[in-house]
C-alpha cells in the first residue's frame, strides 16, 4: 500500500527510512519519506510478494522523491542486504555510518544495524522531534504505532498487539533527515 501525502517539489531534499522484511505475510516492510523540513510526505508498506518486490517499489519511491537519500536497516539474517543491492542498482544514494572520530575511514560502507543502543538513540531523537512539533505526521497507521511503542524488558517495540514497522521506518527516516543539506 502506497500513501502519498505530498508530491515531490523540485529542488527539495528528501530522506527515506526503510524497515525491510521478507514480505511473506508476517511483518510489514515499510518505507517512510520525510521532506528536509520535517513533513511526512509518503508511506509504503508491503507484507506479501517478497523482498524484491518491496525493494523495487521502495527504490522507485526514493527515485520519485528527487532521488532521496535512503537509510536501510541491514541486520544480519534480514532482508536489508537484498534491498540495499536493489537501491544500488538504481543509483539511489544510501546513508552510511560516518567513521568514528580519530579512526581512519575504510572503503567498506557501514550500513545501519539495529541494536538495543542504536534503537534507543534513534527513538530518543525521534521523541524529541515529535514532542517539539518539529515533524508533521500525516499517516494514521504510523501515528497509531508510535502511540503504542514501549520499552519493556530492555526492548523497544509495539505493545498491545501493534506492529512497530511503520514507527521504526519513521525513526530511520528521521535519523537520515538529520544528515540532509539545508
Short mmCIF file of N, CA, C and O in Angstrom, two decimals, residues 55-173:
data_model
loop_
_atom_site.label_atom_id
_atom_site.label_comp_id
_atom_site.label_asym_id
_atom_site.label_seq_id
_atom_site.Cartn_x
_atom_site.Cartn_y
_atom_site.Cartn_z
N UNK A 55 11.63 -4.08 -2.49
CA UNK A 55 12.84 -3.30 -2.80
C UNK A 55 12.64 -2.46 -4.05
O UNK A 55 13.01 -1.28 -4.08
N UNK A 56 12.03 -3.03 -5.07
CA UNK A 56 11.79 -2.30 -6.32
C UNK A 56 10.84 -1.13 -6.08
O UNK A 56 11.10 -0.01 -6.52
N UNK A 57 9.74 -1.39 -5.36
CA UNK A 57 8.76 -0.32 -5.08
C UNK A 57 9.37 0.78 -4.22
O UNK A 57 9.14 1.97 -4.46
N UNK A 58 10.14 0.41 -3.21
CA UNK A 58 10.76 1.40 -2.33
C UNK A 58 11.80 2.22 -3.08
O UNK A 58 11.89 3.44 -2.89
N UNK A 59 12.59 1.58 -3.94
CA UNK A 59 13.60 2.31 -4.72
C UNK A 59 12.92 3.26 -5.71
O UNK A 59 13.37 4.39 -5.90
N UNK A 60 11.82 2.83 -6.30
CA UNK A 60 11.06 3.72 -7.20
C UNK A 60 10.52 4.92 -6.42
O UNK A 60 10.50 6.04 -6.94
N UNK A 61 10.08 4.69 -5.19
CA UNK A 61 9.59 5.79 -4.36
C UNK A 61 10.71 6.79 -4.07
O UNK A 61 10.52 8.01 -4.21
N UNK A 62 11.87 6.30 -3.68
CA UNK A 62 13.01 7.18 -3.42
C UNK A 62 13.41 7.93 -4.69
O UNK A 62 13.70 9.13 -4.65
N UNK A 63 13.39 7.25 -5.82
CA UNK A 63 13.70 7.88 -7.11
C UNK A 63 12.71 9.01 -7.38
O UNK A 63 13.11 10.10 -7.81
N UNK A 64 11.43 8.75 -7.14
CA UNK A 64 10.36 9.74 -7.38
C UNK A 64 10.55 10.99 -6.53
O UNK A 64 10.26 12.10 -6.98
N UNK A 65 11.05 10.82 -5.30
CA UNK A 65 11.27 11.96 -4.41
C UNK A 65 12.69 12.50 -4.58
O UNK A 65 13.50 12.52 -3.65
N UNK A 66 12.99 12.90 -5.81
CA UNK A 66 14.24 13.58 -6.15
C UNK A 66 15.48 12.76 -5.80
O UNK A 66 16.48 13.28 -5.32
N UNK A 67 15.36 11.44 -6.03
CA UNK A 67 16.48 10.52 -5.74
C UNK A 67 16.92 10.69 -4.28
O UNK A 67 18.06 10.97 -3.97
N UNK A 68 15.94 10.50 -3.40
CA UNK A 68 16.13 10.74 -1.96
C UNK A 68 17.19 9.84 -1.36
O UNK A 68 17.27 8.64 -1.65
N UNK A 69 17.99 10.42 -0.49
CA UNK A 69 18.97 9.65 0.29
C UNK A 69 18.19 8.68 1.18
O UNK A 69 17.19 9.07 1.80
N UNK A 70 18.63 7.43 1.26
CA UNK A 70 17.87 6.39 1.94
C UNK A 70 18.71 5.66 2.98
O UNK A 70 19.84 5.28 2.71
N UNK A 71 18.12 5.50 4.17
CA UNK A 71 18.73 4.72 5.24
C UNK A 71 17.96 3.41 5.34
O UNK A 71 16.75 3.43 5.61
N UNK A 72 18.64 2.30 5.10
CA UNK A 72 18.02 0.98 5.10
C UNK A 72 18.60 0.16 6.25
O UNK A 72 19.82 0.01 6.35
N UNK A 73 17.72 -0.37 7.09
CA UNK A 73 18.17 -1.26 8.16
C UNK A 73 18.80 -2.51 7.53
O UNK A 73 18.20 -3.11 6.64
N UNK A 74 19.98 -2.89 8.00
CA UNK A 74 20.71 -4.01 7.41
C UNK A 74 21.17 -4.97 8.49
O UNK A 74 22.37 -5.13 8.71
N UNK A 75 20.23 -5.61 9.15
CA UNK A 75 20.58 -6.56 10.21
C UNK A 75 20.98 -7.90 9.63
O UNK A 75 20.43 -8.33 8.61
N UNK A 76 21.94 -8.60 10.26
CA UNK A 76 22.32 -9.93 9.80
C UNK A 76 21.10 -10.86 9.76
O UNK A 76 20.30 -10.88 10.70
N UNK A 77 20.95 -11.58 8.67
CA UNK A 77 19.83 -12.52 8.53
C UNK A 77 18.54 -11.87 8.06
O UNK A 77 17.56 -12.55 7.80
N UNK A 78 18.54 -10.56 7.91
CA UNK A 78 17.35 -9.85 7.46
C UNK A 78 17.39 -9.59 5.96
O UNK A 78 18.35 -9.91 5.27
N UNK A 79 16.32 -8.96 5.47
CA UNK A 79 16.19 -8.67 4.04
C UNK A 79 16.96 -7.41 3.62
O UNK A 79 17.03 -7.11 2.44
N UNK A 80 17.54 -6.69 4.56
CA UNK A 80 18.22 -5.44 4.26
C UNK A 80 19.26 -5.51 3.16
O UNK A 80 19.25 -4.69 2.24
N UNK A 81 20.20 -6.47 3.20
CA UNK A 81 21.21 -6.53 2.14
C UNK A 81 20.61 -6.71 0.74
O UNK A 81 21.13 -6.15 -0.22
N UNK A 82 19.51 -7.44 0.64
CA UNK A 82 18.84 -7.62 -0.66
C UNK A 82 18.27 -6.28 -1.12
O UNK A 82 18.42 -5.89 -2.28
N UNK A 83 17.64 -5.56 -0.21
CA UNK A 83 17.05 -4.26 -0.53
C UNK A 83 18.16 -3.27 -0.89
O UNK A 83 18.03 -2.52 -1.88
N UNK A 84 19.25 -3.27 -0.15
CA UNK A 84 20.37 -2.36 -0.44
C UNK A 84 20.90 -2.59 -1.86
O UNK A 84 21.15 -1.65 -2.60
N UNK A 85 21.05 -3.85 -2.26
CA UNK A 85 21.54 -4.14 -3.61
C UNK A 85 20.62 -3.57 -4.68
O UNK A 85 21.08 -3.02 -5.69
N UNK A 86 19.32 -3.65 -4.48
CA UNK A 86 18.37 -3.11 -5.46
C UNK A 86 18.48 -1.59 -5.54
O UNK A 86 18.42 -1.01 -6.62
N UNK A 87 18.65 -0.93 -4.40
CA UNK A 87 18.82 0.52 -4.38
C UNK A 87 20.12 0.91 -5.09
O UNK A 87 20.16 1.88 -5.83
N UNK A 88 21.18 0.14 -4.86
CA UNK A 88 22.45 0.42 -5.52
C UNK A 88 22.32 0.28 -7.03
O UNK A 88 22.88 1.08 -7.78
N UNK A 89 21.58 -0.73 -7.50
CA UNK A 89 21.37 -0.92 -8.94
C UNK A 89 20.69 0.29 -9.56
O UNK A 89 20.97 0.64 -10.71
N UNK A 90 19.79 0.93 -8.82
CA UNK A 90 19.06 2.09 -9.34
C UNK A 90 19.80 3.41 -9.08
O UNK A 90 19.31 4.48 -9.45
N UNK A 91 20.96 3.35 -8.43
CA UNK A 91 21.75 4.55 -8.20
C UNK A 91 21.19 5.48 -7.14
O UNK A 91 21.46 6.68 -7.15
N UNK A 92 20.42 4.94 -6.20
CA UNK A 92 19.84 5.74 -5.11
C UNK A 92 20.94 5.96 -4.06
O UNK A 92 21.58 5.00 -3.62
N UNK A 93 21.17 7.20 -3.63
CA UNK A 93 22.18 7.44 -2.60
C UNK A 93 21.78 6.82 -1.26
O UNK A 93 20.63 6.95 -0.83
N UNK A 94 22.71 6.12 -0.64
CA UNK A 94 22.44 5.41 0.60
C UNK A 94 23.17 6.04 1.78
O UNK A 94 24.33 6.45 1.66
N UNK A 95 22.48 6.09 2.91
CA UNK A 95 23.07 6.54 4.16
C UNK A 95 24.04 5.47 4.64
O UNK A 95 23.73 4.28 4.61
N UNK A 96 25.20 5.90 5.09
CA UNK A 96 26.12 5.00 5.76
C UNK A 96 26.64 5.70 7.00
O UNK A 96 26.66 6.93 7.08
N UNK A 97 27.02 4.88 7.96
CA UNK A 97 27.53 5.41 9.23
C UNK A 97 28.86 6.12 8.98
O UNK A 97 29.75 5.55 8.36
N UNK A 98 28.99 7.36 9.47
CA UNK A 98 30.28 8.05 9.30
C UNK A 98 31.35 7.36 10.13
O UNK A 98 31.05 6.71 11.13
N UNK A 99 32.62 7.49 9.71
CA UNK A 99 33.70 6.88 10.51
C UNK A 99 33.76 7.51 11.89
O UNK A 99 33.43 8.68 12.07
N UNK A 100 34.15 6.71 12.86
CA UNK A 100 34.28 7.21 14.23
C UNK A 100 35.42 8.22 14.30
O UNK A 100 36.43 8.07 13.61
N UNK A 101 35.27 9.25 15.14
CA UNK A 101 36.34 10.26 15.26
C UNK A 101 37.66 9.61 15.65
O UNK A 101 37.71 8.72 16.49
N UNK A 102 38.71 10.03 14.97
CA UNK A 102 40.03 9.51 15.27
C UNK A 102 40.35 8.20 14.57
O UNK A 102 41.46 7.70 14.67
N UNK A 103 39.39 7.62 13.85
CA UNK A 103 39.65 6.38 13.12
C UNK A 103 39.72 6.67 11.63
O UNK A 103 38.99 7.51 11.12
N UNK A 104 40.57 5.95 10.97
CA UNK A 104 40.72 6.13 9.53
C UNK A 104 39.50 5.56 8.81
O UNK A 104 39.00 4.50 9.15
N UNK A 105 39.01 6.30 7.82
CA UNK A 105 37.88 5.83 7.03
C UNK A 105 38.31 4.61 6.22
O UNK A 105 39.42 4.56 5.70
N UNK A 106 37.41 3.63 6.12
CA UNK A 106 37.69 2.45 5.32
C UNK A 106 36.84 2.51 4.05
O UNK A 106 35.91 3.30 3.95
N UNK A 107 37.17 1.67 3.10
CA UNK A 107 36.39 1.63 1.87
C UNK A 107 35.09 0.84 2.08
O UNK A 107 34.19 0.94 1.27
N UNK A 108 35.01 0.06 3.14
CA UNK A 108 33.80 -0.71 3.41
C UNK A 108 32.74 0.21 4.02
O UNK A 108 32.97 0.87 5.02
N UNK A 109 31.56 0.23 3.39
CA UNK A 109 30.49 1.08 3.87
C UNK A 109 29.77 0.40 5.03
O UNK A 109 29.50 -0.79 4.98
N UNK A 110 29.47 1.16 6.05
CA UNK A 110 28.78 0.61 7.22
C UNK A 110 27.34 1.10 7.20
O UNK A 110 27.08 2.29 7.37
N UNK A 111 26.43 0.16 6.98
CA UNK A 111 25.01 0.48 6.96
C UNK A 111 24.44 0.37 8.37
O UNK A 111 25.08 -0.16 9.27
N UNK A 112 23.24 0.86 8.56
CA UNK A 112 22.57 0.85 9.86
C UNK A 112 22.24 -0.59 10.28
O UNK A 112 21.65 -1.35 9.50
N UNK A 113 22.65 -0.97 11.45
CA UNK A 113 22.16 -2.21 12.07
C UNK A 113 21.48 -1.82 13.36
O UNK A 113 21.98 -0.97 14.11
N UNK A 114 20.33 -2.42 13.58
CA UNK A 114 19.57 -2.09 14.78
C UNK A 114 20.06 -2.93 15.94
O UNK A 114 20.05 -4.16 15.87
N UNK A 115 20.49 -2.24 16.96
CA UNK A 115 20.88 -2.88 18.22
C UNK A 115 20.06 -2.18 19.30
O UNK A 115 19.38 -1.19 19.04
N UNK A 116 20.18 -2.67 20.50
CA UNK A 116 19.47 -2.01 21.61
C UNK A 116 19.90 -0.54 21.70
O UNK A 116 19.08 0.36 21.81
N UNK A 117 21.20 -0.30 21.60
CA UNK A 117 21.72 1.07 21.72
C UNK A 117 21.30 1.97 20.57
O UNK A 117 20.89 3.11 20.79
N UNK A 118 21.39 1.47 19.33
CA UNK A 118 21.03 2.32 18.18
C UNK A 118 19.54 2.61 18.16
O UNK A 118 19.12 3.72 17.82
N UNK A 119 18.73 1.63 18.56
CA UNK A 119 17.28 1.86 18.58
C UNK A 119 16.91 2.85 19.68
O UNK A 119 16.08 3.74 19.47
N UNK A 120 17.56 2.73 20.85
CA UNK A 120 17.31 3.71 21.93
C UNK A 120 17.69 5.11 21.48
O UNK A 120 16.94 6.06 21.71
N UNK A 121 18.85 5.25 20.85
CA UNK A 121 19.31 6.56 20.41
C UNK A 121 18.38 7.13 19.33
O UNK A 121 18.02 8.30 19.36
N UNK A 122 18.00 6.28 18.37
CA UNK A 122 17.10 6.72 17.30
C UNK A 122 15.74 7.16 17.82
O UNK A 122 15.21 8.20 17.42
N UNK A 123 15.16 6.36 18.73
CA UNK A 123 13.85 6.72 19.28
C UNK A 123 13.92 7.92 20.22
O UNK A 123 12.98 8.71 20.29
N UNK A 124 15.03 8.09 20.93
CA UNK A 124 15.18 9.28 21.78
C UNK A 124 15.17 10.54 20.92
O UNK A 124 14.50 11.53 21.25
N UNK A 125 15.87 10.49 19.79
CA UNK A 125 15.87 11.63 18.88
C UNK A 125 14.48 11.85 18.28
O UNK A 125 13.99 12.98 18.24
N UNK A 126 13.84 10.77 17.84
CA UNK A 126 12.50 10.89 17.25
C UNK A 126 11.52 11.47 18.26
O UNK A 126 10.71 12.34 17.92
N UNK A 127 11.60 11.02 19.50
CA UNK A 127 10.70 11.53 20.54
C UNK A 127 10.87 13.04 20.71
O UNK A 127 9.90 13.78 20.82
N UNK A 128 12.13 13.51 20.70
CA UNK A 128 12.38 14.95 20.80
C UNK A 128 11.75 15.71 19.64
O UNK A 128 11.16 16.77 19.83
N UNK A 129 11.87 15.18 18.44
CA UNK A 129 11.33 15.85 17.26
C UNK A 129 9.80 15.87 17.29
O UNK A 129 9.18 16.89 16.98
N UNK A 130 9.20 14.75 17.68
CA UNK A 130 7.73 14.69 17.74
C UNK A 130 7.21 15.59 18.86
O UNK A 130 6.29 16.39 18.66
N UNK A 131 7.79 15.48 20.05
CA UNK A 131 7.34 16.30 21.19
C UNK A 131 7.57 17.79 20.94
O UNK A 131 6.82 18.63 21.46
N UNK A 132 8.59 18.13 20.16
CA UNK A 132 8.88 19.53 19.86
C UNK A 132 8.15 20.04 18.62
O UNK A 132 8.44 21.13 18.15
N UNK A 133 7.22 19.24 18.11
CA UNK A 133 6.45 19.61 16.90
C UNK A 133 7.36 19.95 15.72
O UNK A 133 7.02 20.79 14.89
N UNK A 134 8.51 19.29 15.62
CA UNK A 134 9.42 19.52 14.51
C UNK A 134 9.07 18.66 13.30
O UNK A 134 9.62 18.87 12.22
N UNK A 135 8.16 17.71 13.47
CA UNK A 135 7.72 16.85 12.37
C UNK A 135 6.22 17.01 12.16
O UNK A 135 5.47 17.16 13.13
N UNK A 136 5.81 16.95 10.91
CA UNK A 136 4.39 16.94 10.56
C UNK A 136 4.07 15.52 10.09
O UNK A 136 4.55 15.09 9.04
N UNK A 137 3.32 14.79 10.90
CA UNK A 137 2.98 13.40 10.59
C UNK A 137 1.59 13.34 9.97
O UNK A 137 0.64 13.94 10.50
N UNK A 138 1.47 12.61 8.87
CA UNK A 138 0.21 12.51 8.14
C UNK A 138 -0.39 11.11 8.13
O UNK A 138 -1.58 10.96 7.87
N UNK A 139 0.42 10.10 8.39
CA UNK A 139 -0.02 8.71 8.23
C UNK A 139 -0.61 8.17 9.53
O UNK A 139 0.10 8.07 10.54
N UNK A 140 -1.88 7.82 9.50
CA UNK A 140 -2.57 7.36 10.71
C UNK A 140 -1.99 6.05 11.26
O UNK A 140 -1.91 5.88 12.48
N UNK A 141 -1.60 5.14 10.39
CA UNK A 141 -1.01 3.88 10.86
C UNK A 141 0.27 4.15 11.63
O UNK A 141 0.51 3.58 12.69
N UNK A 142 1.09 5.05 11.11
CA UNK A 142 2.34 5.42 11.78
C UNK A 142 2.05 6.03 13.14
O UNK A 142 2.68 5.68 14.15
N UNK A 143 1.11 6.94 13.18
CA UNK A 143 0.77 7.62 14.44
C UNK A 143 0.26 6.61 15.47
O UNK A 143 0.67 6.64 16.64
N UNK A 144 -0.59 5.68 15.04
CA UNK A 144 -1.08 4.65 15.98
C UNK A 144 0.06 3.81 16.52
O UNK A 144 0.11 3.51 17.71
N UNK A 145 0.97 3.41 15.64
CA UNK A 145 2.11 2.61 16.10
C UNK A 145 2.96 3.40 17.10
O UNK A 145 3.39 2.86 18.12
N UNK A 146 3.22 4.67 16.80
CA UNK A 146 4.02 5.49 17.71
C UNK A 146 3.38 5.57 19.09
O UNK A 146 4.07 5.59 20.11
N UNK A 147 2.05 5.62 19.13
CA UNK A 147 1.35 5.71 20.41
C UNK A 147 1.46 4.42 21.23
O UNK A 147 1.21 4.43 22.44
N UNK A 148 1.87 3.32 20.58
CA UNK A 148 1.97 2.04 21.28
C UNK A 148 3.39 1.51 21.39
O UNK A 148 3.61 0.35 21.74
N UNK A 149 4.37 2.34 21.09
CA UNK A 149 5.77 1.95 21.26
C UNK A 149 6.12 2.05 22.74
O UNK A 149 5.85 3.06 23.38
N UNK A 150 6.69 1.00 23.27
CA UNK A 150 7.07 0.96 24.68
C UNK A 150 8.41 0.26 24.83
O UNK A 150 8.78 -0.58 24.02
N UNK A 151 9.10 0.59 25.91
CA UNK A 151 10.29 -0.16 26.27
C UNK A 151 9.88 -1.11 27.38
O UNK A 151 9.35 -0.70 28.41
N UNK A 152 10.09 -2.39 27.13
CA UNK A 152 9.73 -3.39 28.13
C UNK A 152 10.80 -4.47 28.11
O UNK A 152 11.15 -5.00 27.05
N UNK A 153 11.34 -4.76 29.27
CA UNK A 153 12.40 -5.77 29.41
C UNK A 153 13.58 -5.47 28.48
O UNK A 153 14.13 -6.37 27.87
N UNK A 154 13.91 -4.19 28.35
CA UNK A 154 15.06 -3.81 27.55
C UNK A 154 14.83 -3.78 26.05
O UNK A 154 15.76 -3.57 25.28
N UNK A 155 13.58 -3.98 25.61
CA UNK A 155 13.29 -3.97 24.17
C UNK A 155 12.29 -2.87 23.86
O UNK A 155 11.30 -2.70 24.56
N UNK A 156 12.55 -2.13 22.80
CA UNK A 156 11.62 -1.10 22.33
C UNK A 156 10.84 -1.72 21.18
O UNK A 156 11.41 -2.13 20.17
N UNK A 157 9.52 -1.79 21.35
CA UNK A 157 8.67 -2.40 20.32
C UNK A 157 7.22 -2.03 20.53
O UNK A 157 6.86 -1.45 21.54
N UNK A 158 6.39 -2.38 19.55
CA UNK A 158 4.96 -2.13 19.65
C UNK A 158 4.34 -3.01 20.71
O UNK A 158 4.69 -4.19 20.85
N UNK A 159 3.44 -2.44 21.49
CA UNK A 159 2.73 -3.18 22.53
C UNK A 159 1.25 -3.27 22.18
O UNK A 159 0.79 -2.66 21.22
N UNK A 160 0.50 -3.99 22.97
CA UNK A 160 -0.95 -4.09 22.82
C UNK A 160 -1.36 -4.63 21.45
O UNK A 160 -2.38 -4.23 20.89
N UNK A 161 -0.55 -5.52 20.86
CA UNK A 161 -0.89 -6.13 19.58
C UNK A 161 -0.53 -5.29 18.37
O UNK A 161 -0.86 -5.66 17.24
N UNK A 162 0.14 -4.16 18.56
CA UNK A 162 0.52 -3.31 17.44
C UNK A 162 1.89 -3.69 16.90
O UNK A 162 2.77 -4.08 17.66
N UNK A 163 2.05 -3.55 15.60
CA UNK A 163 3.36 -3.71 14.97
C UNK A 163 4.19 -2.46 15.25
O UNK A 163 3.66 -1.45 15.71
N UNK A 164 5.48 -2.49 14.90
CA UNK A 164 6.31 -1.30 15.03
C UNK A 164 7.04 -0.95 13.74
O UNK A 164 7.91 -0.11 13.72
N UNK A 165 6.64 -1.59 12.63
CA UNK A 165 7.35 -1.42 11.37
C UNK A 165 7.28 0.01 10.83
O UNK A 165 8.28 0.56 10.38
N UNK A 166 6.09 0.62 10.87
CA UNK A 166 5.94 2.00 10.39
C UNK A 166 6.72 2.96 11.30
O UNK A 166 7.36 3.89 10.81
N UNK A 167 6.63 2.73 12.60
CA UNK A 167 7.34 3.59 13.56
C UNK A 167 8.85 3.45 13.39
O UNK A 167 9.58 4.45 13.40
N UNK A 168 9.34 2.22 13.21
CA UNK A 168 10.78 2.03 13.02
C UNK A 168 11.26 2.71 11.74
O UNK A 168 12.32 3.35 11.73
N UNK A 169 10.50 2.59 10.65
CA UNK A 169 10.90 3.23 9.40
C UNK A 169 10.89 4.75 9.54
O UNK A 169 11.77 5.43 8.99
N UNK A 170 9.95 5.29 10.30
CA UNK A 170 9.93 6.73 10.55
C UNK A 170 11.16 7.15 11.36
O UNK A 170 11.80 8.17 11.06
N UNK A 171 11.50 6.36 12.36
CA UNK A 171 12.69 6.65 13.17
C UNK A 171 13.94 6.67 12.27
O UNK A 171 14.77 7.56 12.36
N UNK A 172 14.04 5.71 11.35
CA UNK A 172 15.17 5.66 10.44
C UNK A 172 15.17 6.85 9.47
O UNK A 172 16.22 7.44 9.20
N UNK A 173 14.00 7.22 8.98
CA UNK A 173 13.90 8.38 8.08
C UNK A 173 14.33 9.65 8.79
O UNK A 173 15.04 10.48 8.23
#
